[in-house]
PDB file of C-alpha atoms in Angstrom:
ATOM      1  CA  MET A   4     -72.852 -90.330 -53.849  1.00  0.00           C
ATOM      2  CA  LYS A   5     -74.022 -92.167 -56.977  1.00  0.00           C
ATOM      3  CA  HIS A   6     -75.791 -90.180 -59.693  1.00  0.00           C
ATOM      4  CA  ASN A   7     -78.002 -91.613 -62.399  1.00  0.00           C
ATOM      5  CA  PHE A   8     -76.864 -89.552 -65.384  1.00  0.00           C
ATOM      6  CA  LYS A   9     -76.375 -91.243 -68.740  1.00  0.00           C
ATOM      7  CA  LEU A  10     -74.935 -88.243 -70.571  1.00  0.00           C
ATOM      8  CA  CYS A  11     -72.847 -85.807 -68.581  1.00  0.00           C
ATOM      9  CA  PRO A  12     -74.753 -82.616 -67.640  1.00  0.00           C
ATOM     10  CA  CYS A  13     -71.647 -80.492 -68.370  1.00  0.00           C
ATOM     11  CA  GLY A  14     -72.524 -80.383 -72.083  1.00  0.00           C
ATOM     12  CA  SER A  15     -69.620 -82.503 -73.318  1.00  0.00           C
ATOM     13  CA  ARG A  16     -72.037 -85.047 -74.878  1.00  0.00           C
ATOM     14  CA  LYS A  17     -69.936 -87.796 -73.295  1.00  0.00           C
ATOM     15  CA  ASP A  18     -71.034 -90.603 -71.013  1.00  0.00           C
ATOM     16  CA  TYR A  19     -71.201 -89.290 -67.417  1.00  0.00           C
ATOM     17  CA  VAL A  20     -68.869 -91.985 -66.022  1.00  0.00           C
ATOM     18  CA  GLN A  21     -66.242 -91.196 -68.687  1.00  0.00           C
ATOM     19  CA  CYS A  22     -66.578 -87.442 -68.171  1.00  0.00           C
ATOM     20  CA  CYS A  23     -67.327 -85.680 -64.862  1.00  0.00           C
ATOM     21  CA  GLY A  24     -68.339 -88.903 -63.118  1.00  0.00           C
ATOM     22  CA  ARG A  25     -64.708 -89.985 -63.011  1.00  0.00           C
ATOM     23  CA  TYR A  26     -63.979 -86.962 -60.798  1.00  0.00           C
ATOM     24  CA  ILE A  27     -67.166 -86.912 -58.729  1.00  0.00           C
ATOM     25  CA  GLU A  28     -67.696 -90.668 -58.304  1.00  0.00           C
ATOM     26  CA  ILE A  29     -64.226 -92.206 -58.653  1.00  0.00           C
ATOM     27  CA  GLY A  30     -62.031 -89.451 -57.243  1.00  0.00           C
ATOM     28  CA  ASP A  31     -59.770 -88.758 -60.236  1.00  0.00           C
ATOM     29  CA  LEU A  32     -58.350 -85.233 -60.204  1.00  0.00           C
ATOM     30  CA  PRO A  33     -59.348 -82.818 -62.983  1.00  0.00           C
ATOM     31  CA  GLN A  34     -56.166 -81.807 -64.818  1.00  0.00           C
ATOM     32  CA  SER A  35     -57.323 -78.315 -65.838  1.00  0.00           C
ATOM     33  CA  PRO A  36     -59.516 -75.497 -64.578  1.00  0.00           C
ATOM     34  CA  GLU A  37     -62.005 -76.222 -67.374  1.00  0.00           C
ATOM     35  CA  ARG A  38     -62.380 -79.875 -66.337  1.00  0.00           C
ATOM     36  CA  LEU A  39     -62.860 -78.773 -62.726  1.00  0.00           C
ATOM     37  CA  MET A  40     -65.397 -76.125 -63.816  1.00  0.00           C
ATOM     38  CA  ARG A  41     -67.382 -78.713 -65.783  1.00  0.00           C
ATOM     39  CA  SER A  42     -67.345 -81.190 -62.893  1.00  0.00           C
ATOM     40  CA  ARG A  43     -68.443 -78.506 -60.431  1.00  0.00           C
ATOM     41  CA  TYR A  44     -71.329 -77.530 -62.726  1.00  0.00           C
ATOM     42  CA  THR A  45     -72.330 -81.214 -62.819  1.00  0.00           C
ATOM     43  CA  ALA A  46     -72.155 -81.302 -59.016  1.00  0.00           C
ATOM     44  CA  TYR A  47     -74.509 -78.305 -58.870  1.00  0.00           C
ATOM     45  CA  VAL A  48     -76.931 -80.156 -61.170  1.00  0.00           C
ATOM     46  CA  ALA A  49     -76.756 -83.161 -58.812  1.00  0.00           C
ATOM     47  CA  CYS A  50     -76.880 -81.015 -55.611  1.00  0.00           C
ATOM     48  CA  ASP A  51     -73.622 -82.679 -54.524  1.00  0.00           C
ATOM     49  CA  ASN A  52     -72.491 -80.406 -51.667  1.00  0.00           C
ATOM     50  CA  ASP A  53     -69.606 -82.702 -50.690  1.00  0.00           C
ATOM     51  CA  TYR A  54     -67.856 -82.519 -54.077  1.00  0.00           C
ATOM     52  CA  LEU A  55     -68.358 -78.758 -54.303  1.00  0.00           C
ATOM     53  CA  LEU A  56     -66.808 -78.209 -50.880  1.00  0.00           C
ATOM     54  CA  GLN A  57     -63.918 -80.631 -51.580  1.00  0.00           C
ATOM     55  CA  THR A  58     -62.997 -78.721 -54.747  1.00  0.00           C
ATOM     56  CA  TRP A  59     -63.291 -75.255 -53.180  1.00  0.00           C
ATOM     57  CA  HIS A  60     -59.997 -73.654 -52.118  1.00  0.00           C
ATOM     58  CA  MET A  61     -59.617 -73.730 -48.332  1.00  0.00           C
ATOM     59  CA  ASP A  62     -58.953 -69.956 -48.161  1.00  0.00           C
ATOM     60  CA  THR A  63     -62.384 -69.101 -49.616  1.00  0.00           C
ATOM     61  CA  ARG A  64     -64.476 -72.233 -48.919  1.00  0.00           C
ATOM     62  CA  PRO A  65     -67.638 -71.686 -46.871  1.00  0.00           C
ATOM     63  CA  GLU A  66     -68.173 -73.795 -43.758  1.00  0.00           C
ATOM     64  CA  GLN A  67     -71.280 -75.310 -45.305  1.00  0.00           C
ATOM     65  CA  LEU A  68     -73.201 -75.030 -48.530  1.00  0.00           C
ATOM     66  CA  GLU A  69     -76.980 -74.918 -48.886  1.00  0.00           C
ATOM     67  CA  LEU A  70     -77.964 -75.477 -52.525  1.00  0.00           C
ATOM     68  CA  GLU A  71     -81.337 -74.275 -53.755  1.00  0.00           C
ATOM     69  CA  ARG A  72     -83.181 -77.430 -54.797  1.00  0.00           C
ATOM     70  CA  GLU A  73     -85.817 -75.516 -56.788  1.00  0.00           C
ATOM     71  CA  ILE A  74     -83.177 -74.527 -59.357  1.00  0.00           C
ATOM     72  CA  ASN A  75     -83.258 -76.566 -62.569  1.00  0.00           C
ATOM     73  CA  TRP A  76     -79.878 -76.270 -64.315  1.00  0.00           C
ATOM     74  CA  LEU A  77     -80.282 -76.258 -68.102  1.00  0.00           C
ATOM     75  CA  SER A  78     -76.908 -75.818 -69.784  1.00  0.00           C
ATOM     76  CA  LEU A  79     -73.288 -74.811 -69.434  1.00  0.00           C
ATOM     77  CA  GLU A  80     -71.430 -72.782 -72.053  1.00  0.00           C
ATOM     78  CA  ILE A  81     -67.683 -72.322 -71.670  1.00  0.00           C
ATOM     79  CA  ILE A  82     -66.681 -68.982 -73.201  1.00  0.00           C
ATOM     80  CA  SER A  83     -62.933 -68.981 -72.542  1.00  0.00           C
ATOM     81  CA  CYS A  84     -60.188 -70.688 -70.533  1.00  0.00           C
ATOM     82  CA  ARG A  85     -56.745 -69.414 -69.542  1.00  0.00           C
ATOM     83  CA  HIS A  86     -54.377 -71.472 -67.410  1.00  0.00           C
ATOM     84  CA  GLY A  87     -51.014 -73.068 -66.885  1.00  0.00           C
ATOM     85  CA  MET A  88     -50.718 -76.824 -66.683  1.00  0.00           C
ATOM     86  CA  HIS A  89     -50.697 -78.355 -63.205  1.00  0.00           C
ATOM     87  CA  ASN A  90     -46.933 -78.931 -63.324  1.00  0.00           C
ATOM     88  CA  ALA A  91     -46.047 -75.508 -64.767  1.00  0.00           C
ATOM     89  CA  ILE A  92     -44.876 -72.497 -62.805  1.00  0.00           C
ATOM     90  CA  VAL A  93     -48.195 -70.801 -63.477  1.00  0.00           C
ATOM     91  CA  ASN A  94     -50.646 -72.311 -61.012  1.00  0.00           C
ATOM     92  CA  GLU A  95     -53.640 -70.074 -61.600  1.00  0.00           C
ATOM     93  CA  GLY A  96     -56.382 -70.450 -64.180  1.00  0.00           C
ATOM     94  CA  TYR A  97     -59.567 -68.722 -65.287  1.00  0.00           C
ATOM     95  CA  VAL A  98     -62.743 -70.016 -66.890  1.00  0.00           C
ATOM     96  CA  GLU A  99     -65.463 -67.708 -68.180  1.00  0.00           C
ATOM     97  CA  PHE A 100     -68.812 -69.434 -68.514  1.00  0.00           C
ATOM     98  CA  ILE A 101     -72.547 -68.974 -68.770  1.00  0.00           C
ATOM     99  CA  ALA A 102     -74.814 -71.389 -66.909  1.00  0.00           C
ATOM    100  CA  ARG A 103     -78.518 -71.245 -67.728  1.00  0.00           C
ATOM    101  CA  TYR A 104     -81.199 -72.360 -65.295  1.00  0.00           C
ATOM    102  CA  THR A 105     -84.839 -71.974 -64.360  1.00  0.00           C
ATOM    103  CA  LYS A 106     -86.180 -70.981 -60.986  1.00  0.00           C
ATOM    104  CA  LYS A 107     -89.874 -70.520 -60.208  1.00  0.00           C
ATOM    105  CA  GLY A 108     -90.740 -70.558 -63.923  1.00  0.00           C
ATOM    106  CA  ARG A 109     -88.184 -67.918 -64.865  1.00  0.00           C
ATOM    107  CA  THR A 110     -85.200 -68.534 -67.095  1.00  0.00           C
ATOM    108  CA  LEU A 111     -82.009 -67.057 -65.672  1.00  0.00           C
ATOM    109  CA  MET A 112     -78.310 -67.184 -66.378  1.00  0.00           C
ATOM    110  CA  LEU A 113     -75.135 -66.975 -64.362  1.00  0.00           C
ATOM    111  CA  HIS A 114     -72.248 -65.346 -66.257  1.00  0.00           C
ATOM    112  CA  GLU A 115     -69.023 -65.669 -64.282  1.00  0.00           C
ATOM    113  CA  LEU A 116     -65.265 -65.501 -64.635  1.00  0.00           C
ATOM    114  CA  SER A 117     -64.068 -68.137 -62.162  1.00  0.00           C
ATOM    115  CA  ARG A 118     -60.555 -68.230 -60.730  1.00  0.00           C
ATOM    116  CA  PHE A 119     -58.823 -71.528 -59.964  1.00  0.00           C
ATOM    117  CA  GLN A 120     -55.572 -72.373 -58.235  1.00  0.00           C
ATOM    118  CA  CYS A 121     -53.464 -75.512 -58.434  1.00  0.00           C
ATOM    119  CA  GLU A 122     -51.827 -76.821 -55.266  1.00  0.00           C
ATOM    120  CA  ASN A 123     -50.016 -80.151 -55.002  1.00  0.00           C
ATOM    121  CA  GLU A 124     -51.219 -81.102 -58.504  1.00  0.00           C
ATOM    122  CA  GLN A 125     -54.882 -80.498 -57.622  1.00  0.00           C
ATOM    123  CA  TRP A 126     -57.023 -77.672 -58.989  1.00  0.00           C
ATOM    124  CA  PHE A 127     -59.392 -75.782 -56.663  1.00  0.00           C
ATOM    125  CA  TYR A 128     -62.094 -73.176 -57.272  1.00  0.00           C
ATOM    126  CA  VAL A 129     -61.044 -69.938 -55.516  1.00  0.00           C
ATOM    127  CA  ASP A 130     -63.625 -67.294 -56.397  1.00  0.00           C
ATOM    128  CA  GLY A 131     -65.389 -65.649 -59.294  1.00  0.00           C
ATOM    129  CA  LYS A 132     -66.461 -62.354 -60.744  1.00  0.00           C
ATOM    130  CA  ILE A 133     -70.155 -62.380 -61.631  1.00  0.00           C
ATOM    131  CA  PHE A 134     -71.154 -60.206 -64.555  1.00  0.00           C
ATOM    132  CA  SER A 135     -74.376 -58.180 -64.392  1.00  0.00           C
ATOM    133  CA  GLN A 136     -77.463 -60.178 -65.199  1.00  0.00           C
ATOM    134  CA  PRO A 137     -80.375 -59.188 -67.412  1.00  0.00           C
ATOM    135  CA  ALA A 138     -83.767 -59.004 -65.738  1.00  0.00           C
ATOM    136  CA  PRO A 139     -85.270 -62.488 -65.424  1.00  0.00           C
ATOM    137  CA  LYS A 140     -87.966 -63.418 -67.932  1.00  0.00           C
ATOM    138  CA  LYS A 141     -90.758 -65.911 -67.547  1.00  0.00           C
ATOM    139  CA  THR A 142     -90.314 -68.578 -70.216  1.00  0.00           C
ATOM    140  CA  ALA A 143     -93.432 -68.967 -72.329  1.00  0.00           C
ATOM    141  CA  ARG A 144     -94.575 -72.575 -72.687  1.00  0.00           C
ATOM    142  CA  ASN A 145     -94.544 -72.518 -76.517  1.00  0.00           C
ATOM    143  CA  THR A 146     -91.101 -70.955 -76.971  1.00  0.00           C
ATOM    144  CA  LEU A 147     -87.963 -72.962 -77.604  1.00  0.00           C
ATOM    145  CA  CYS A 148     -86.396 -74.290 -74.437  1.00  0.00           C
ATOM    146  CA  PRO A 149     -83.369 -72.249 -73.286  1.00  0.00           C
ATOM    147  CA  CYS A 150     -81.431 -75.474 -72.631  1.00  0.00           C
ATOM    148  CA  GLY A 151     -80.761 -75.754 -76.365  1.00  0.00           C
ATOM    149  CA  SER A 152     -82.618 -79.047 -76.955  1.00  0.00           C
ATOM    150  CA  GLY A 153     -84.623 -77.636 -79.874  1.00  0.00           C
ATOM    151  CA  LYS A 154     -87.890 -78.663 -78.174  1.00  0.00           C
ATOM    152  CA  LYS A 155     -90.616 -76.351 -76.922  1.00  0.00           C
ATOM    153  CA  PHE A 156     -90.172 -75.384 -73.268  1.00  0.00           C
ATOM    154  CA  LYS A 157     -93.431 -77.106 -72.243  1.00  0.00           C
ATOM    155  CA  ARG A 158     -92.191 -80.455 -73.664  1.00  0.00           C
ATOM    156  CA  CYS A 159     -88.680 -80.135 -72.236  1.00  0.00           C
ATOM    157  CA  CYS A 160     -87.535 -78.386 -69.042  1.00  0.00           C
ATOM    158  CA  GLY A 161     -90.984 -76.901 -68.406  1.00  0.00           C
ATOM    159  CA  SER A 162     -92.671 -80.286 -68.042  1.00  0.00           C
TER     160      SER A 162
END
């Protein structure tokens, strides 16, 4: 599945093809839980069910995945990463992140500590612990956009 991103949605500020596109489009393997987390976020932005299922550990992977198309992903913030390298004895990793999005005019966030496992030199998403969420707020048109662009919401993600 080809995507038309110039900059990578994962927040790296790199060209998509040089960042997450190399995993999603070309098939390179992410060499850390953080790289896998970023590429999976990008796949959510692109509604790429195939990549999400391919990178989900077989013990916890759902049979199918129905993504909500009315969600507009705004930004990804990596809070912390803990892991062993893919060739080390430690084959488990954790990434804590906050992903911001809008749904039906409300700005929401997903705060999760994701667990990853490396098998045969490939990292997989296993599961995650979701932290409690604040009550959703409707984003006012004249406030700054929660995506971090510095623009007003009505001229950015609210347009």
